[in-house]
XYZ file of C-alpha atoms in Angstrom:
680
model
C -0.018 -0.152 -0.098
C 0.992 3.416 -0.933
C -0.015 7.332 -0.687
C -0.987 7.151 -4.399
C -3.574 3.557 -3.662
C -6.963 5.244 -3.691
C -8.628 5.627 -0.657
C -12.149 3.029 -0.982
C -15.413 4.102 1.318
C -18.066 1.540 1.537
C -21.843 2.332 3.375
C -23.222 1.197 5.033
C -20.540 -0.438 6.735
C -18.790 1.417 7.090
C -15.303 -0.037 6.301
C -12.314 1.787 4.997
C -8.696 0.740 3.030
C -6.233 2.042 0.320
C -6.413 0.058 -2.992
C -3.983 0.572 -5.996
C -5.270 2.032 -8.907
C -7.226 -0.550 -11.387
C -8.218 -2.779 -8.212
C -11.985 -4.326 -9.052
C -14.833 -3.295 -6.932
C -15.314 -6.180 -5.863
C -11.855 -7.898 -5.106
C -11.856 -3.933 -2.716
C -14.790 -4.968 -0.837
C -13.790 -8.962 -0.459
C -10.555 -8.371 0.895
C -12.463 -5.753 3.489
C -14.302 -7.962 4.153
C -17.915 -5.871 3.327
C -20.677 -7.719 2.830
C -20.967 -7.784 -1.544
C -22.795 -11.041 -3.193
C -21.294 -12.431 -5.888
C -22.131 -15.568 -6.944
C -20.352 -16.020 -11.289
C -16.632 -15.576 -10.038
C -16.702 -11.777 -11.224
C -17.832 -12.746 -14.701
C -20.766 -10.502 -14.842
C -23.019 -12.777 -15.328
C -25.304 -13.214 -12.200
C -25.944 -9.213 -11.081
C -25.470 -10.029 -7.561
C -22.427 -7.311 -7.084
C -24.391 -4.029 -8.088
C -23.201 -0.893 -6.466
C -24.128 3.041 -6.482
C -20.560 4.744 -6.083
C -20.664 8.247 -5.064
C -19.529 11.476 -5.855
C -19.357 15.489 -4.850
C -18.267 16.433 -1.308
C -18.064 14.556 1.326
C -17.257 15.650 4.785
C -17.181 13.007 6.848
C -15.238 10.895 5.285
C -12.733 13.820 4.846
C -12.759 12.904 1.025
C -13.380 14.153 -2.774
C -15.196 11.858 -5.010
C -13.997 12.683 -8.631
C -16.756 12.014 -12.091
C -14.390 9.729 -12.820
C -13.110 7.796 -9.914
C -14.656 4.456 -11.350
C -13.343 2.938 -14.835
C -15.525 4.022 -17.660
C -18.830 2.211 -18.108
C -18.021 -1.263 -19.993
C -19.291 -3.462 -22.640
C -20.600 -6.126 -20.421
C -22.101 -3.502 -18.084
C -24.280 -2.212 -20.604
C -24.716 -6.054 -22.698
C -26.181 -6.959 -19.205
C -28.178 -3.596 -18.507
C -29.736 -4.059 -22.256
C -31.008 -7.366 -21.480
C -32.361 -7.563 -18.152
C -32.289 -3.648 -16.735
C -30.646 -2.104 -14.038
C -31.172 1.260 -12.321
C -29.846 4.178 -13.509
C -26.294 5.380 -11.926
C -25.336 1.503 -10.533
C -22.353 -0.444 -11.719
C -21.288 -3.873 -11.301
C -18.557 -3.967 -8.422
C -17.032 -6.759 -10.400
C -16.875 -4.359 -13.537
C -16.095 -1.232 -12.213
C -12.679 -0.556 -11.423
C -11.978 1.439 -8.610
C -9.154 4.940 -10.097
C -9.590 7.383 -7.954
C -11.017 7.487 -3.936
C -14.561 6.464 -3.561
C -17.774 6.152 -1.907
C -19.307 3.414 -2.530
C -22.240 2.684 -1.398
C -23.878 -1.372 -1.489
C -27.748 -1.740 -1.634
C -29.620 -3.914 0.206
C -30.180 -6.486 -2.303
C -26.634 -6.387 -2.985
C -25.432 -7.523 0.716
C -25.393 -11.432 0.729
C -26.132 -11.451 4.913
C -29.842 -9.015 4.261
C -30.586 -6.723 6.804
C -32.269 -7.353 10.304
C -34.466 -4.182 10.636
C -34.871 -4.445 14.232
C -38.323 -1.957 14.942
C -41.206 -4.307 14.536
C -44.727 -3.035 15.854
C -45.533 -3.572 19.532
C -48.772 -4.871 20.965
C -51.175 -1.514 21.559
C -54.673 -1.194 22.500
C -55.838 1.915 19.507
C -59.030 3.707 20.143
C -60.247 3.819 16.212
C -61.416 6.445 14.938
C -59.350 6.456 11.179
C -59.412 10.002 9.312
C -59.554 7.124 6.210
C -63.184 5.000 6.284
C -66.225 3.053 4.024
C -69.363 4.181 3.572
C -72.145 2.168 1.731
C -74.606 4.801 0.354
C -78.148 4.611 -1.460
C -78.013 7.187 -3.964
C -81.498 8.852 -5.842
C -81.714 7.966 -9.523
C -81.952 11.108 -11.343
C -85.353 12.973 -12.287
C -86.460 14.813 -15.344
C -88.277 17.221 -12.834
C -85.001 17.254 -10.172
C -81.787 18.429 -12.617
C -79.113 18.421 -9.943
C -76.221 16.568 -11.210
C -74.837 12.600 -9.983
C -71.464 13.713 -7.497
C -74.308 16.276 -5.907
C -77.778 13.382 -5.497
C -74.365 11.318 -3.974
C -73.628 14.228 -1.270
C -77.054 14.612 -0.574
C -77.048 11.029 0.339
C -74.871 10.740 2.409
C -75.206 13.338 4.086
C -79.310 12.109 4.818
C -77.624 8.637 5.350
C -74.719 9.529 7.249
C -74.919 12.556 8.910
C -71.536 13.787 6.970
C -72.034 17.043 5.253
C -69.370 18.797 2.593
C -68.639 16.900 0.365
C -65.922 17.419 -2.168
C -64.292 15.068 -4.787
C -61.589 15.770 -7.655
C -61.912 14.574 -11.338
C -60.446 11.991 -11.407
C -62.961 10.203 -9.191
C -66.252 12.279 -10.624
C -64.472 10.951 -14.292
C -65.681 7.490 -12.335
C -68.746 8.007 -10.690
C -71.504 7.986 -13.163
C -70.452 4.907 -14.840
C -69.923 3.289 -11.294
C -73.508 4.264 -9.963
C -75.353 2.704 -12.657
C -73.243 -0.442 -12.363
C -74.135 -0.467 -8.733
C -77.822 0.628 -9.936
C -77.462 3.495 -7.734
C -75.848 1.732 -4.338
C -72.019 2.568 -4.277
C -69.607 2.098 -1.330
C -67.083 5.568 -1.242
C -63.626 5.977 0.941
C -63.589 9.195 3.025
C -61.068 10.967 4.281
C -61.353 13.981 6.758
C -58.237 14.512 8.156
C -58.155 17.230 11.983
C -57.043 20.415 9.196
C -59.443 19.161 6.947
C -63.016 21.421 6.271
C -64.514 18.671 3.932
C -64.641 15.525 3.828
C -62.817 14.153 0.204
C -64.546 11.057 -1.436
C -61.409 8.833 -2.002
C -62.856 6.297 -3.862
C -66.070 4.334 -5.045
C -67.142 1.163 -5.654
C -70.288 -0.452 -7.006
C -73.051 -1.968 -4.466
C -71.419 -3.011 -1.589
C -67.524 -3.115 -1.130
C -66.087 -5.867 1.376
C -62.439 -5.135 0.247
C -60.104 -4.144 3.154
C -58.866 0.008 2.908
C -55.095 0.221 4.646
C -52.954 3.143 5.677
C -48.807 2.698 6.372
C -47.467 4.074 9.475
C -43.545 4.934 8.351
C -40.816 5.668 10.679
C -37.450 7.275 8.745
C -34.708 7.059 10.606
C -30.973 8.548 9.634
C -30.018 4.375 9.463
C -33.378 2.613 8.674
C -36.829 3.515 7.304
C -39.169 0.791 9.323
C -43.313 0.359 8.305
C -45.924 -1.014 8.918
C -49.040 -2.363 7.415
C -52.079 -1.075 9.480
C -55.693 -2.104 8.858
C -57.735 0.952 8.870
C -61.057 -0.914 9.666
C -59.454 -2.643 12.656
C -56.102 -0.939 13.530
C -54.495 -4.433 12.835
C -50.658 -4.505 12.214
C -50.843 -7.070 8.976
C -46.636 -6.555 8.372
C -44.114 -4.593 8.871
C -40.711 -4.372 7.413
C -38.025 -2.027 6.558
C -34.418 -1.368 4.509
C -31.854 0.581 5.386
C -32.256 4.857 4.080
C -29.938 4.746 0.830
C -29.052 8.348 2.185
C -26.315 6.286 4.600
C -24.006 6.807 1.109
C -24.345 10.877 1.730
C -23.254 10.873 5.206
C -23.752 8.187 8.604
C -25.012 11.091 10.644
C -27.719 14.119 9.825
C -25.164 16.604 9.931
C -22.924 14.782 6.881
C -25.847 14.936 5.633
C -26.283 18.674 5.525
C -22.715 19.191 4.981
C -23.626 16.635 1.541
C -26.180 19.846 0.808
C -24.242 22.205 1.454
C -21.002 21.203 -0.454
C -23.070 19.378 -3.519
C -25.220 22.098 -5.632
C -28.496 19.418 -6.415
C -27.492 17.795 -3.342
C -30.837 17.698 -1.261
C -32.398 17.259 -4.072
C -30.344 14.117 -4.313
C -31.166 12.599 -0.573
C -34.793 13.708 -1.435
C -35.068 11.184 -4.540
C -33.789 8.387 -3.189
C -35.501 7.893 0.009
C -38.593 8.925 -1.615
C -37.360 6.122 -3.957
C -36.769 3.239 -1.356
C -40.170 4.581 0.630
C -41.901 3.665 -2.865
C -39.957 0.541 -3.164
C -40.449 -0.614 0.842
C -44.244 0.575 -0.126
C -44.486 -1.829 -3.242
C -42.578 -5.028 -0.684
C -44.685 -4.459 2.391
C -47.809 -5.118 0.463
C -46.974 -7.784 -1.400
C -45.933 -9.769 2.037
C -49.134 -8.913 3.400
C -50.719 -10.009 -0.109
C -52.347 -6.749 -0.570
C -53.059 -4.595 -3.300
C -51.255 -1.107 -3.478
C -53.983 0.426 -4.709
C -55.603 -0.363 -1.422
C -53.470 2.226 0.410
C -54.952 4.886 1.211
C -53.183 7.057 4.138
C -49.509 6.994 5.032
C -48.406 9.244 8.827
C -44.531 9.285 8.449
C -42.117 10.789 11.905
C -38.832 11.180 11.080
C -36.031 13.422 13.214
C -36.287 17.171 11.874
C -33.447 16.599 8.535
C -34.870 13.454 7.261
C -38.706 15.851 7.636
C -37.083 18.349 5.192
C -35.582 15.906 3.168
C -37.968 13.856 2.205
C -40.818 16.932 1.746
C -37.580 18.350 -0.514
C -36.609 21.085 1.556
C -32.852 22.163 1.605
C -31.870 21.490 5.066
C -28.852 23.656 5.003
C -30.687 25.951 7.773
C -30.395 22.732 10.302
C -27.235 22.951 9.755
C -26.274 27.013 11.037
C -27.758 28.004 14.811
C -30.757 28.972 15.397
C -31.253 25.218 13.209
C -34.460 26.821 12.171
C -36.789 24.630 10.528
C -39.021 25.708 7.917
C -42.039 24.900 9.219
C -42.460 22.210 12.454
C -45.770 22.358 12.441
C -47.749 18.696 10.872
C -48.415 19.006 7.226
C -51.552 16.842 5.515
C -50.329 16.688 1.583
C -51.438 14.276 -1.317
C -48.858 10.998 -1.490
C -48.523 12.434 -5.532
C -47.056 15.462 -3.921
C -44.394 13.442 -2.577
C -43.764 11.175 -5.581
C -45.250 8.971 -3.887
C -46.565 6.093 -6.697
C -46.751 2.291 -4.971
C -49.727 3.565 -2.962
C -53.696 4.887 -4.191
C -53.751 7.668 -6.680
C -55.838 9.207 -4.104
C -54.063 8.302 -1.042
C -53.025 10.985 1.509
C -50.115 11.757 3.827
C -50.004 12.865 7.542
C -46.600 14.196 8.745
C -46.217 14.754 12.863
C -45.404 17.839 14.016
C -41.381 18.598 15.202
C -40.279 20.164 18.922
C -37.727 22.079 17.108
C -34.475 21.995 15.319
C -32.946 19.496 16.463
C -36.477 17.211 18.283
C -38.373 16.594 14.983
C -41.271 14.652 14.532
C -40.316 11.256 15.679
C -39.309 12.341 19.033
C -43.377 13.372 19.062
C -44.511 10.529 18.174
C -42.963 8.719 21.487
C -44.243 11.802 23.487
C -47.977 10.767 21.931
C -46.960 6.725 22.304
C -45.779 6.374 26.331
C -47.196 9.646 27.348
C -45.423 11.772 30.033
C -47.126 14.524 30.254
C -49.443 11.953 32.536
C -46.718 10.223 34.653
C -46.785 10.546 38.341
C -43.491 9.855 38.561
C -40.223 11.394 36.923
C -39.504 9.087 33.563
C -36.896 9.657 31.034
C -37.380 8.193 27.572
C -34.587 7.803 25.446
C -34.999 6.798 21.940
C -31.913 5.792 20.370
C -30.988 5.377 16.901
C -27.770 7.898 14.757
C -28.839 10.261 17.404
C -30.904 10.174 20.264
C -34.037 11.888 21.152
C -34.567 12.672 25.416
C -37.628 13.480 27.081
C -37.352 14.535 30.501
C -40.854 15.236 32.933
C -44.351 14.540 34.762
C -47.072 14.890 34.912
C -45.857 19.102 35.636
C -43.332 19.817 32.659
C -41.697 17.688 30.065
C -38.087 19.112 28.496
C -36.524 17.081 25.561
C -33.604 17.087 24.085
C -31.347 16.027 20.780
C -27.726 14.262 21.209
C -25.432 13.223 18.582
C -23.576 9.556 19.054
C -23.740 9.305 15.492
C -23.779 5.360 13.826
C -21.628 4.000 16.211
C -24.703 2.003 18.444
C -25.915 1.500 15.080
C -22.477 -1.130 14.815
C -21.016 1.663 11.815
C -17.242 2.839 13.036
C -16.759 -0.120 14.377
C -13.598 -2.354 13.872
C -15.835 -5.429 13.176
C -19.015 -3.204 13.215
C -21.863 -4.335 10.866
C -25.702 -4.075 11.018
C -28.128 -6.173 12.307
C -27.953 -8.762 9.815
C -28.263 -13.246 10.197
C -24.019 -14.282 11.558
C -23.652 -11.211 13.961
C -22.891 -11.044 17.046
C -25.588 -9.202 19.277
C -25.718 -10.726 22.346
C -21.786 -10.936 24.391
C -20.821 -12.472 27.909
C -17.435 -12.392 29.200
C -16.413 -15.011 32.118
C -14.335 -12.873 34.779
C -11.950 -15.326 35.838
C -11.104 -16.991 32.795
C -11.619 -13.988 30.629
C -12.867 -16.502 27.870
C -16.433 -14.960 25.705
C -19.260 -16.367 24.365
C -22.102 -14.946 22.457
C -24.560 -15.620 19.804
C -24.868 -14.341 16.066
C -28.109 -13.317 14.790
C -30.322 -16.466 13.314
C -29.203 -18.788 16.366
C -30.778 -18.751 20.172
C -27.767 -21.304 21.055
C -25.267 -19.631 22.886
C -21.241 -20.388 20.810
C -20.329 -22.945 23.860
C -23.107 -24.556 23.609
C -23.440 -27.969 21.113
C -24.205 -27.397 17.672
C -23.464 -23.876 17.243
C -20.724 -24.413 14.597
C -23.848 -26.239 12.831
C -26.925 -23.653 13.770
C -24.218 -20.964 11.871
C -23.008 -22.937 9.199
C -24.810 -21.250 6.931
C -24.821 -18.146 8.168
C -20.848 -17.905 9.790
C -19.990 -15.239 12.226
C -19.014 -12.460 9.843
C -19.246 -8.971 12.937
C -20.348 -7.347 15.624
C -23.743 -5.068 15.150
C -24.736 -2.586 17.519
C -26.124 -4.687 20.342
C -23.270 -6.971 20.131
C -20.996 -4.438 20.588
C -22.275 -1.934 23.675
C -22.868 -5.621 25.455
C -19.125 -6.579 24.805
C -17.339 -2.855 26.032
C -19.690 -3.265 29.104
C -18.419 -7.371 30.013
C -15.103 -6.204 29.179
C -15.600 -3.526 31.108
C -17.306 -6.183 34.385
C -14.371 -8.356 33.505
C -11.137 -6.356 34.985
C -10.186 -5.633 30.434
C -10.864 -2.038 30.156
C -9.906 0.701 33.193
C -12.597 3.294 33.662
C -11.016 5.242 31.540
C -11.067 3.040 28.520
C -8.171 1.295 28.117
C -7.373 -1.935 27.219
C -5.277 -3.714 28.917
C -1.735 -6.440 27.641
C -2.402 -9.582 28.120
C 0.681 -9.443 31.296
C -1.991 -6.599 32.777
C -5.230 -8.845 32.445
C -3.862 -12.360 31.808
C -4.949 -13.273 29.468
C -3.635 -14.311 25.765
C -6.719 -12.316 24.059
C -5.638 -8.935 25.067
C -2.800 -8.155 21.403
C -1.053 -5.692 21.101
C -2.327 -3.603 18.118
C 0.057 -0.511 18.078
C 0.310 1.078 21.395
C -3.289 -0.397 22.208
C -4.314 -3.255 23.078
C -7.565 -4.530 21.567
C -9.715 -7.797 22.769
C -10.050 -10.909 20.142
C -13.553 -11.669 20.437
C -13.794 -14.812 17.332
C -10.779 -16.058 15.363
C -12.064 -17.724 12.371
C -9.365 -17.217 10.250
C -8.271 -20.829 10.397
C -11.264 -21.346 8.192
C -11.684 -18.251 6.218
C -13.287 -16.662 8.360
C -13.444 -13.168 9.860
C -11.170 -12.182 12.514
C -13.236 -10.109 15.104
C -11.863 -8.150 17.640
C -12.768 -4.807 20.123
C -10.264 -2.220 19.712
C -9.195 0.163 21.009
C -10.276 2.976 18.705
C -13.867 0.754 19.081
C -14.314 1.317 22.852
C -13.237 5.301 21.928
C -16.150 5.230 19.548
C -18.774 3.834 22.237
C -17.673 5.744 24.827
C -18.207 9.428 22.919
C -22.082 8.332 21.457
C -22.519 6.880 25.069
C -20.804 10.454 26.880
C -23.061 12.376 23.973
C -25.916 10.464 25.258
C -25.564 10.282 28.967
C -24.871 14.285 28.334
C -28.124 15.008 27.011
C -30.138 13.323 29.806
C -27.619 14.896 32.275
C -28.451 18.322 31.134
C -32.402 17.999 30.700
C -31.920 17.118 34.988
C -30.094 19.814 35.658
C -33.212 22.341 34.074
C -35.855 19.965 35.558
C -33.694 20.227 38.973
C -33.490 16.677 39.688
C -30.792 14.523 40.966
C -31.785 10.909 39.818
C -35.085 10.440 37.771
C -38.091 7.319 38.835
C -37.653 5.244 36.438
C -35.636 4.811 33.234
C -37.769 4.484 28.989
C -35.810 2.593 26.015
C -37.076 3.064 22.516
C -36.152 2.218 19.390
C -34.628 -0.893 19.001
C -31.212 -0.595 21.172
C -34.115 -0.401 23.577
C -35.524 -3.892 22.787
C -31.946 -5.364 22.900
C -30.032 -4.821 25.576
C -29.986 -5.158 28.992
C -30.504 -2.662 31.384
C -27.849 -3.473 33.071
C -25.252 -3.295 30.531
C -26.259 0.109 29.483
C -26.219 1.301 32.976
C -22.406 -0.210 32.923
C -21.380 2.415 30.116
C -23.358 5.003 31.811
C -24.922 5.476 28.705
C -28.223 6.509 31.456
C -28.402 7.671 34.240
C -28.007 4.590 37.516
C -31.712 3.674 38.047
C -32.785 0.870 39.667
C -32.856 -1.949 37.353
C -36.805 -3.502 37.069
C -37.293 0.740 37.084
C -36.141 -0.161 33.591
C -37.964 -0.925 30.485
C -38.141 -1.504 26.749
C -41.355 0.567 25.494
C -39.442 -1.149 21.265
C -40.218 0.948 18.103
C -41.928 3.808 20.464
C -42.347 6.337 17.415
C -43.911 3.732 15.151
C -46.156 3.285 17.691
C -46.984 6.594 18.206
C -46.631 6.874 13.947
C -49.607 3.670 14.512
C -51.529 6.105 16.973
C -51.880 9.030 14.523
C -52.485 6.964 11.552
C -55.684 4.959 13.119
C -57.468 8.453 15.121
C -57.579 11.145 14.169
C -58.145 13.078 17.888
C -54.558 11.749 18.588
C -53.727 14.131 15.962
C -55.109 17.331 17.936
C -53.252 15.671 20.885
C -49.761 15.637 19.728
C -50.348 19.161 18.434
C -51.111 20.457 21.399
C -48.702 18.064 23.295
C -45.621 19.361 21.682
C -46.019 23.087 22.411
C -45.582 21.760 26.107
C -42.479 20.322 25.484
C -39.438 22.750 26.479
C -37.574 21.961 24.046
C -33.507 22.221 25.478
C -30.388 23.250 22.789
C -27.462 20.447 23.883
C -25.485 22.836 20.682
C -25.220 25.646 23.009
C -25.410 24.496 26.576
C -21.740 24.796 27.580
C -22.903 22.666 30.780
C -23.131 20.002 28.348
C -20.027 19.512 27.307
C -18.935 19.331 30.989
C -21.443 16.584 31.057
C -19.861 15.034 28.124
C -16.219 15.090 29.577
C -16.867 13.337 32.599
C -19.255 10.371 30.937
C -16.616 9.888 28.923
C -15.259 7.309 32.084
C -16.842 3.714 32.231
C -19.725 3.940 33.748
C -18.076 7.829 35.332
C -15.848 10.008 36.477
C -17.981 11.806 38.988
C -21.406 10.846 39.831
C -22.144 7.817 41.904
C -24.141 4.777 40.424
C -25.366 3.331 43.604
C -28.250 0.799 42.066
C -25.170 -0.477 39.585
C -22.918 -0.818 42.610
C -25.471 -3.475 43.460
C -26.303 -5.586 41.066
C -22.462 -5.300 39.153
C -19.345 -5.404 40.159
C -16.884 -3.594 38.265
C -12.562 -4.067 38.859
C -10.514 -1.014 40.278
C -8.226 -1.265 37.275
C -5.823 0.789 35.648
C -4.175 0.370 32.741
C -2.871 3.995 32.038
C 0.777 2.382 33.762
C 3.528 0.388 33.784
C 2.542 -1.345 36.477
C 0.236 -5.005 36.533
C -3.334 -2.927 36.179
C -4.807 -3.776 39.265
C -1.487 -2.512 41.413
C -0.729 0.147 39.641
C 2.879 1.720 39.365
C 5.017 5.068 38.027
C 3.104 6.490 34.620
C 3.785 5.768 31.300
C 4.527 9.220 29.172
C 1.878 9.252 27.037
C 2.193 10.600 22.620
């Protein structure tokens, strides 16, 4: 490797390396352990190695990608596209060669180990009062002596039979009206929509006679890393299918500010990201409908929850103002739109969209949805609600007052920026335990319920293999290393002499812990490096500092209970979260999971119009704290770098976990201390 080699960065894995010019993208991916499929041996036949190169400025990665960063489109790619088709902008990884620094996105369909979207629907009783409903009516036939139009007589029938006033319909429906009325012998079923902002009912669809088909809606949690959708029956609220995809905007930047920077530095970059996310949502609508065996034309409503940057990019609004103080939103209120205004075609052409309101510049509609779902403003005790993702939304309060803030945790909790990290997929380590005496690990991977030291583990994981470590796995690994005495409070990994295990290996001037070594069988060597520890420390420090800032504002030093929301909340044990110091100290039985609370809030708003009024009122009662300009945030952040914390006591944690008093920033044994080494 020389300085003349090109830097290749793969998303969403975040893996990177330098390669000689002319190296095929597929070769670079294989050498880095990137999850890029290929079954034809690189001959351009199978098409499974499709990739999407990104061009322009990528401040997050520190690179500028020129238009000639990959070799020119060749005859093999042209032949494949002409015969079988390929999405514009994509290349075949076996044919495209690296000719300069480049950022390459591996789409979900090109990944061997498909992403596991962990934002499944949470069981919830919801009072049904949807904005879109079916009504059966019998319409008076036309009469020579009563010269009213067919639409006017339909409106009269709705008024007389259902007490529904003020009905309207667009031209597309009026064109079908007369044929449908006569086919149904003046008996029809109509789909009527009236949102909480609408003065009138709108006829979205009409059928002859009594229509027994279903009407459906989508509740979509548009996150910076994943897009999760729930397909709901608008008659009874049942979730018929839940599915999700990676947010394709990851190739423009893993965190929100990187995407804002991309929009700032690349003319038209905001529209690129808007088009990418809308296309992903449209494809997700198609796939989730197919999974539920529902026709996309029967989807009449979509409710979105999202953070402010995603909110603007979904709507096609340049997010540049969200990247600089005072972080002004173009609009913070809820929005009622037509799906076709957002270019969403894989739903009914008359489908309506409702976007929940944002709370403030960096606390978005997703936080509003969590507030709708968890209702901290109705709590008798002091509750801290933490929705962890690439950007964490935090709510603190009770029935007297609710505070909110956003904290930039970054993508480490999602498995990104971790040396052996990957997204949640079969083969990824998701649970870890380390024996405090022997220092030997055991783990579980996604796709198997067996631990690595259980009989049959090898056979159970033969198909998926052991491919890397996802967010929940790295969190548990670091916490277990702290409890086993492999990591000191400052986050330093000890050497083999200090820890008593050969699994702690030298990596330059630091050490790493070998969690799994599959190199003898041609698999990866999965380690927790010093860099991984630092990435987790930065992420958890931002999270804790945000929570602590709200506690300061509220005038409390402790909370009565903690609710963990999102995929994180459902897959990380409270004990491990507290050992890391991600959340304030509390009794473990008072730390609970709310599942995908943002998605639940979206479902509530989809199924109940009154809930929309409720959350629109609630967001004005929540007081926003801006972490970016609070001087105390930095102080809390620095103190939270220690594991679990430099100054705050954790009495509840002390009762359930023993944290060895070790220090590896010494020349001694670690347990005994010694002369400090010079650091440089």
